[in-house]
Amino acid sequence: MAETYFSDFGLLWYLEELRREEFWKFKEHLRQEPLKFDLKPIPWAELKRASKGELASLLEKHYPGTQAWELTLGLFLQLNRKDLWRKAKEEMRSKLNPYRNLMKDKFQLVWEKESCLPVPESFYRETVSNEWISVHVLFTGEEDGPHTLVLHGPEGRGKTTFLRRVMLEWALGNFLRDRFTYVFFLNVLELNGLQETSLEELLSGDWPASPGALGDVLSEPDRVLFLLDGFDELRFDLELQADLCGDWRQRRPPAVVLGSLLQKAMLPECSLLLALGTVGIRRYYPLLRSPRHMQLPGFSEQHRKQYISHFFRERDDALRVSSFVRDIPSLFAMCESPLVCWLVCTCLRWQLERGESLHVGPSTTTSLQLFFLVSALQVGSRASPPLPAPARVRLQSLCRLAAEATWTQASVFREEDLRRHGLAVPDTRVWVGTHCLRPSGDAYVFSHASLRDFCAALFYLLRQPEDPPQPGVGSVSQVIRASLGYDHSHLSRLGVFLFGVCSGRISQVLETYFGMPPTSELKAEILGCIRSMSQGEPDSALCFQKLFHGLFEIQEREFATQVMDFFTEVMVYMDSLEQLVLATHSLKNCREVRQLHVCVENIFGAPAEEGSEELSCWKEFCSALGTRTSLRVLDLDNCKLNEACLSVLWNALAQPTCKLHSLACNFLSHFGNGVTFWDAVLGRPHLRYLNLYHTTIAPFGVTYMCEMLKQQTCHVDVLILTKCDIKSDKCQHLGEVLTCNNRLKCLSLGENPLNNEGVIELCESLKHPQCLLRTLALNFCCITAVSCEYIAQALLCNKTLSLLDLGSNMLEDKGVAALCEALKHPDCTLQELWLAGCYLTPGCCEDIATAVLCNANLRTVKLGKNDIRDSGVRRLCQALRHRSCQLQHLSLEMCQLTGACVEDLAPVLTSCKTLQSLNLDGIALDCDGAVLLCEALAHPDCGLRMLGIVVQLWLLPRQVLRKWNQWWVFTVDSDAHVLRRRPEPTESSQCKSLQGVWKKDQHFRRLSEKNKFLRDPTQKGVVAPVFRFTSGNSGPAAEPPAAL
């Protein structure tokens, strides 16, 4: 390639441009320049007398390929002829990289024809200057290796425009020119409908040379950048580490090709720049390898004003529109989106052209889309509403096309597609002229996906009972279920618009302009569908964030109240100002809500922001929260709030209308000493349950809290202070609470560094006759056997304590021996002792067995995650077989057990009449042990109701499996996988299969609702045919926890 380039390039032309003295200096420099490249100089005798033509030949002879050109370029700079150097470099690039020229022409045309920004390019560069610099620094910085950068933002924010501009600037040689030799733009939307393809095929469409030349390009993948767009419209899913392919020439399903590129199984040294919207960020971000993240901020207030001034060439028009938009705060805020800003300006320009006064509808996405559509149909017409019949027919045809396109995810329409839906050439010309459709080659596309989905929603509103069915288009119920579910659906945006077009205002506009009485059944269909979903219908878990968006679009309080009355439990996740606004709007319409779960992230900065829009919206949200008289449970989980926000929230909870019974503030940031919180909350007469798990409390805050807890106005009976960074020096204050507040029944101090000193202080209070505590958790409190002597004394004195959790402390056998001395005493009333992870050995089992036999009150013992082994189980079983044993629940998970211990356990299952649950999770069960256990479980004298275990069913003989199935069924209980005894025959109808239980128990959904990347609850690690039960205790619940 280099040789043909040299001859075609015409070096002689550049030498002819040198003046006489410059040509002579060129020769003199040429005597030394080759030495820098380890080349032999041309003999001076030949060089001295050579003409310009002869010198060009000498250069070609002595320095073949690109060597001559590298020498010449350097000499041009030494002669200060940068003009020749610059021109030659550009021509050289064009000769060697015709692809760059092709991309320059293509994307220059795209920029001019398809951009929604009819403004100077200097303005666009200003709006994205910070992001432009960030991209440049990332890809050209000192950090080596390939990079993956995700450009994130809501739809209409300008992600596609940004990628197109990157491509154009690279092709022009203005951006990343020296970093990447080749940049490829891939719209992954084009993969829809393909059965198989390869990366080579995808790149060949824009490749000017033979496909074989791609091998040379991709042989240096570190010099290649891929720009990827269109993820939100993909019809297929991508899976992590699933069937990846490393060969870019190999034809595979599109999901494999794209997934391999994203996960760097294919061309791992290349760099990626992706545009991901709200949907794409959840679906595809987890697939990426070490991604960086950059969010497009949209138009600032200054940019919005500048955009309007550029859009309207007449200064008076620009000032008039700018003033009009700014006078409507909600509309001005929506114009942060470049797409919305363009849409509003376009409609207002049409109004000015018709000589009308400026007006818009309510500031919702649905209203703006309708405003745009009606304005588009009025272009060129000065007739008053209703619009002529052809306009109505034209709209219905467009809506039919949009409905089919949304359901089938079609994006490109040929003329035959348009004709099939009644759009003739003149109709198409109208829609193109009003920017609703735009040409794409010899076909057409909607100008934006949101406009397509809005028209699809209108299809449902405008259709009449006598209309023929639309093939491929689903029902309203299907749209609502898909759009409000947790799983990604291409119908999500359609569902939001379906809510919006139900509003009376939308119907009134349609009837006014088109003379079409819309169907009245749509709203009733939506209401009925949501009612069914609220009742726990299988496969109908509902995402409240999506529901809130729909209710905001309809802007009808009566309808919103009807919908929210279906729910007594509501989950709210907010990570943007928009979601805060939506949640506030819906919360105001909640009359029946009793439980509210809230998570707030990425909205508020650390310093107080008095007067900010975010804080104003938060005040509205808290005001609505504090006035919900039905609200009983508030769960604030992982809320990132600053001090100003917390102050607003505490004031709301202090209102007389707030009647909370239960309040959880888990992982709360900026809690400080919490004085305002204690004043607002602990004096509430209705509050019974308070959970501050993993919320750090300052030392003074702990002292102040204790003083408040001692007041007669405090009625809290369950207090969770797990992992609150409470030190041992505060245990004296906590102890005073135990003796002064006889209403406190449950206290969790787990995962705090109380040490032996702190626990000893608490034990003194536990011995006090005024202490009526029932449950105490001291797990992970850095205590040793030293504390056990004092705890034992407290157990003998305290007559109310029924549950004690000492798990994950280094008590060892010595400490347990001291505890058991107290447990052996008949006056000890403790019922549950949790000793998981306390560094115990088989030696402790003798003391535990004796305690179990001596104390009929002791019903639950947890010994999981200790080195109990088979020998320890043997001693425990001796006690369990004794007639006086009253133990009901025993946990031995992860205790280094083998199948040999089943010989001791099996007789216990048939002889111990009180044992109801046994946890053997982690036991190394062989075939013989499994058979023996099955036989014991199937025995009619076995009273066990619940067994935690892993069973490999293929090890069991068929006759044993038959007995197993007769007496036991695998089911689910509180996020645990357990074997339960089959119910009595009269209850057999209630017995569900594994699959049925997972689908029915939709509450598992809410555990991960606030997560950005949601998992299907049917994929909770259960792989048949393995039965598994895992017991997990994150801390005491509101009431004493169940045994397992």
mmCIF file of C-alpha atoms in Angstrom, residues 339-517:
data_model
loop_
_atom_site.group_PDB
_atom_site.id
_atom_site.type_symbol
_atom_site.label_atom_id
_atom_site.label_comp_id
_atom_site.label_asym_id
_atom_site.label_seq_id
_atom_site.Cartn_x
_atom_site.Cartn_y
_atom_site.Cartn_z
ATOM 1 C CA LEU A 339 -35.544 16.914 22.531
ATOM 2 C CA VAL A 340 -38.299 18.538 24.599
ATOM 3 C CA CYS A 341 -36.739 21.951 24.038
ATOM 4 C CA TRP A 342 -36.807 21.389 20.270
ATOM 5 C CA LEU A 343 -40.352 20.035 20.409
ATOM 6 C CA VAL A 344 -41.663 23.046 22.363
ATOM 7 C CA CYS A 345 -39.850 25.542 20.157
ATOM 8 C CA THR A 346 -41.145 23.877 17.001
ATOM 9 C CA CYS A 347 -44.756 24.036 18.187
ATOM 10 C CA LEU A 348 -44.458 27.643 19.324
ATOM 11 C CA ARG A 349 -42.917 28.618 15.995
ATOM 12 C CA TRP A 350 -45.899 27.097 14.182
ATOM 13 C CA GLN A 351 -48.204 29.120 16.430
ATOM 14 C CA LEU A 352 -46.314 32.314 15.615
ATOM 15 C CA GLU A 353 -46.499 31.534 11.902
ATOM 16 C CA ARG A 354 -50.290 31.173 12.187
ATOM 17 C CA GLY A 355 -50.518 34.424 14.157
ATOM 18 C CA GLU A 356 -51.865 32.698 17.277
ATOM 19 C CA SER A 357 -51.192 33.573 20.892
ATOM 20 C CA LEU A 358 -48.692 31.269 22.564
ATOM 21 C CA HIS A 359 -50.176 28.393 24.552
ATOM 22 C CA VAL A 360 -49.307 24.884 25.730
ATOM 23 C CA GLY A 361 -51.131 22.201 27.699
ATOM 24 C CA PRO A 362 -50.123 20.706 31.079
ATOM 25 C CA SER A 363 -46.408 20.047 31.391
ATOM 26 C CA THR A 364 -46.429 16.286 31.028
ATOM 27 C CA THR A 365 -44.749 14.227 28.351
ATOM 28 C CA THR A 366 -48.114 13.071 27.025
ATOM 29 C CA SER A 367 -49.503 16.597 26.760
ATOM 30 C CA LEU A 368 -46.390 17.845 24.967
ATOM 31 C CA GLN A 369 -46.530 15.000 22.442
ATOM 32 C CA LEU A 370 -50.205 15.714 21.749
ATOM 33 C CA PHE A 371 -49.433 19.427 21.546
ATOM 34 C CA PHE A 372 -46.761 18.662 18.942
ATOM 35 C CA LEU A 373 -48.995 16.312 16.947
ATOM 36 C CA VAL A 374 -51.950 18.705 16.812
ATOM 37 C CA SER A 375 -49.640 21.581 15.903
ATOM 38 C CA ALA A 376 -48.099 19.487 13.144
ATOM 39 C CA LEU A 377 -51.488 18.761 11.598
ATOM 40 C CA GLN A 378 -52.316 22.479 11.637
ATOM 41 C CA VAL A 379 -49.211 23.448 9.662
ATOM 42 C CA GLY A 380 -50.239 25.353 6.558
ATOM 43 C CA SER A 381 -53.850 25.564 7.736
ATOM 44 C CA ARG A 382 -55.580 28.519 9.316
ATOM 45 C CA ALA A 383 -58.866 26.692 9.739
ATOM 46 C CA SER A 384 -60.326 26.577 13.228
ATOM 47 C CA PRO A 385 -60.983 23.226 14.909
ATOM 48 C CA PRO A 386 -62.151 20.664 14.147
ATOM 49 C CA LEU A 387 -59.555 19.782 11.568
ATOM 50 C CA PRO A 388 -60.750 18.491 8.184
ATOM 51 C CA ALA A 389 -61.579 14.809 7.779
ATOM 52 C CA PRO A 390 -58.337 13.968 5.875
ATOM 53 C CA ALA A 391 -56.343 15.079 8.916
ATOM 54 C CA ARG A 392 -58.321 12.724 11.147
ATOM 55 C CA VAL A 393 -57.834 9.804 8.773
ATOM 56 C CA ARG A 394 -54.158 10.646 8.461
ATOM 57 C CA LEU A 395 -53.769 10.557 12.262
ATOM 58 C CA GLN A 396 -55.538 7.217 12.615
ATOM 59 C CA SER A 397 -53.339 5.705 9.909
ATOM 60 C CA LEU A 398 -50.192 6.950 11.646
ATOM 61 C CA CYS A 399 -51.398 5.522 14.971
ATOM 62 C CA ARG A 400 -52.042 2.101 13.433
ATOM 63 C CA LEU A 401 -48.537 2.116 11.998
ATOM 64 C CA ALA A 402 -47.097 3.152 15.371
ATOM 65 C CA ALA A 403 -48.999 0.453 17.306
ATOM 66 C CA GLU A 404 -47.740 -2.290 15.043
ATOM 67 C CA ALA A 405 -44.214 -0.869 15.108
ATOM 68 C CA THR A 406 -44.160 -0.705 18.904
ATOM 69 C CA TRP A 407 -45.341 -4.278 19.370
ATOM 70 C CA THR A 408 -43.114 -5.741 16.657
ATOM 71 C CA GLN A 409 -40.219 -3.388 17.481
ATOM 72 C CA ALA A 410 -39.980 -2.415 13.840
ATOM 73 C CA SER A 411 -38.036 0.787 13.263
ATOM 74 C CA VAL A 412 -37.847 1.148 9.471
ATOM 75 C CA PHE A 413 -40.879 1.293 7.187
ATOM 76 C CA ARG A 414 -40.979 0.809 3.435
ATOM 77 C CA GLU A 415 -43.580 2.484 1.291
ATOM 78 C CA GLU A 416 -45.597 -0.729 1.160
ATOM 79 C CA ASP A 417 -45.752 -0.693 4.984
ATOM 80 C CA LEU A 418 -47.121 2.837 4.905
ATOM 81 C CA ARG A 419 -49.685 2.003 2.215
ATOM 82 C CA ARG A 420 -50.844 -1.042 4.165
ATOM 83 C CA HIS A 421 -51.844 1.265 7.008
ATOM 84 C CA GLY A 422 -53.542 3.786 4.741
ATOM 85 C CA LEU A 423 -50.697 6.314 4.410
ATOM 86 C CA ALA A 424 -50.503 7.440 0.793
ATOM 87 C CA VAL A 425 -47.567 9.392 -0.632
ATOM 88 C CA PRO A 426 -49.186 12.822 0.121
ATOM 89 C CA ASP A 427 -49.841 11.722 3.729
ATOM 90 C CA THR A 428 -46.259 10.592 4.136
ATOM 91 C CA ARG A 429 -45.059 13.893 2.718
ATOM 92 C CA VAL A 430 -47.106 15.733 5.364
ATOM 93 C CA TRP A 431 -45.673 13.710 8.216
ATOM 94 C CA VAL A 432 -42.130 14.163 6.890
ATOM 95 C CA GLY A 433 -42.668 17.894 6.520
ATOM 96 C CA THR A 434 -43.815 18.167 10.138
ATOM 97 C CA HIS A 435 -40.858 16.141 11.477
ATOM 98 C CA CYS A 436 -43.019 13.218 12.648
ATOM 99 C CA LEU A 437 -41.425 10.872 10.118
ATOM 100 C CA ARG A 438 -38.066 11.278 8.453
ATOM 101 C CA PRO A 439 -36.498 9.573 5.455
ATOM 102 C CA SER A 440 -33.868 6.911 6.036
ATOM 103 C CA GLY A 441 -32.489 5.847 2.679
ATOM 104 C CA ASP A 442 -35.396 4.553 0.634
ATOM 105 C CA ALA A 443 -37.513 4.011 3.775
ATOM 106 C CA TYR A 444 -38.892 6.039 6.686
ATOM 107 C CA VAL A 445 -38.520 6.092 10.462
ATOM 108 C CA PHE A 446 -40.277 7.920 13.280
ATOM 109 C CA SER A 447 -38.336 11.028 14.251
ATOM 110 C CA HIS A 448 -38.130 9.717 17.792
ATOM 111 C CA ALA A 449 -39.179 6.531 19.574
ATOM 112 C CA SER A 450 -41.235 8.481 22.115
ATOM 113 C CA LEU A 451 -43.396 9.957 19.346
ATOM 114 C CA ARG A 452 -43.962 6.477 17.952
ATOM 115 C CA ASP A 453 -45.064 5.136 21.335
ATOM 116 C CA PHE A 454 -47.348 8.109 21.944
ATOM 117 C CA CYS A 455 -49.085 7.491 18.623
ATOM 118 C CA ALA A 456 -49.378 3.818 19.574
ATOM 119 C CA ALA A 457 -51.157 4.847 22.783
ATOM 120 C CA LEU A 458 -53.536 7.014 20.774
ATOM 121 C CA PHE A 459 -54.379 3.931 18.735
ATOM 122 C CA TYR A 460 -55.974 2.344 21.826
ATOM 123 C CA LEU A 461 -57.813 5.534 22.693
ATOM 124 C CA LEU A 462 -59.225 6.183 19.224
ATOM 125 C CA ARG A 463 -60.196 2.681 18.213
ATOM 126 C CA GLN A 464 -63.890 1.883 18.155
ATOM 127 C CA PRO A 465 -65.670 -1.424 18.821
ATOM 128 C CA GLU A 466 -66.493 -1.818 15.134
ATOM 129 C CA ASP A 467 -62.836 -1.445 14.068
ATOM 130 C CA PRO A 468 -61.241 -4.635 12.701
ATOM 131 C CA PRO A 469 -58.593 -6.257 14.900
ATOM 132 C CA GLN A 470 -54.997 -5.138 14.351
ATOM 133 C CA PRO A 471 -52.742 -8.173 13.737
ATOM 134 C CA GLY A 472 -49.740 -8.359 16.023
ATOM 135 C CA VAL A 473 -51.029 -5.707 18.423
ATOM 136 C CA GLY A 474 -51.798 -6.824 21.977
ATOM 137 C CA SER A 475 -54.481 -5.790 24.417
ATOM 138 C CA VAL A 476 -54.508 -2.973 26.950
ATOM 139 C CA SER A 477 -54.086 -5.510 29.742
ATOM 140 C CA GLN A 478 -50.957 -6.912 28.083
ATOM 141 C CA VAL A 479 -49.481 -3.430 27.785
ATOM 142 C CA ILE A 480 -50.147 -2.559 31.425
ATOM 143 C CA ARG A 481 -48.785 -5.825 32.809
ATOM 144 C CA ALA A 482 -45.641 -5.585 30.715
ATOM 145 C CA SER A 483 -45.029 -1.888 31.319
ATOM 146 C CA LEU A 484 -45.563 -1.993 35.094
ATOM 147 C CA GLY A 485 -43.552 -5.159 35.717
ATOM 148 C CA TYR A 486 -39.975 -5.311 36.945
ATOM 149 C CA ASP A 487 -38.594 -6.989 33.855
ATOM 150 C CA HIS A 488 -37.513 -4.822 30.973
ATOM 151 C CA SER A 489 -40.170 -4.421 28.335
ATOM 152 C CA HIS A 490 -40.156 -2.529 25.067
ATOM 153 C CA LEU A 491 -43.733 -1.599 25.989
ATOM 154 C CA SER A 492 -42.726 0.447 29.074
ATOM 155 C CA ARG A 493 -42.983 3.835 27.399
ATOM 156 C CA LEU A 494 -46.238 2.844 25.680
ATOM 157 C CA GLY A 495 -47.676 1.985 29.094
ATOM 158 C CA VAL A 496 -46.853 5.444 30.446
ATOM 159 C CA PHE A 497 -48.492 7.111 27.445
ATOM 160 C CA LEU A 498 -51.511 4.842 27.837
ATOM 161 C CA PHE A 499 -52.074 6.359 31.267
ATOM 162 C CA GLY A 500 -51.587 9.840 29.853
ATOM 163 C CA VAL A 501 -54.055 9.590 26.981
ATOM 164 C CA CYS A 502 -56.787 8.519 29.429
ATOM 165 C CA SER A 503 -56.970 11.977 30.927
ATOM 166 C CA GLY A 504 -60.079 14.009 30.336
ATOM 167 C CA ARG A 505 -58.003 16.873 28.955
ATOM 168 C CA ILE A 506 -56.486 14.680 26.252
ATOM 169 C CA SER A 507 -59.917 13.360 25.309
ATOM 170 C CA GLN A 508 -61.256 16.897 25.123
ATOM 171 C CA VAL A 509 -58.458 18.021 22.804
ATOM 172 C CA LEU A 510 -58.978 15.051 20.511
ATOM 173 C CA GLU A 511 -62.699 15.627 20.357
ATOM 174 C CA THR A 512 -62.208 19.362 19.740
ATOM 175 C CA TYR A 513 -59.664 19.023 16.953
ATOM 176 C CA PHE A 514 -60.674 15.739 15.345
ATOM 177 C CA GLY A 515 -64.320 15.338 16.249
ATOM 178 C CA MET A 516 -63.557 11.838 17.525
ATOM 179 C CA PRO A 517 -65.363 10.759 20.712
#
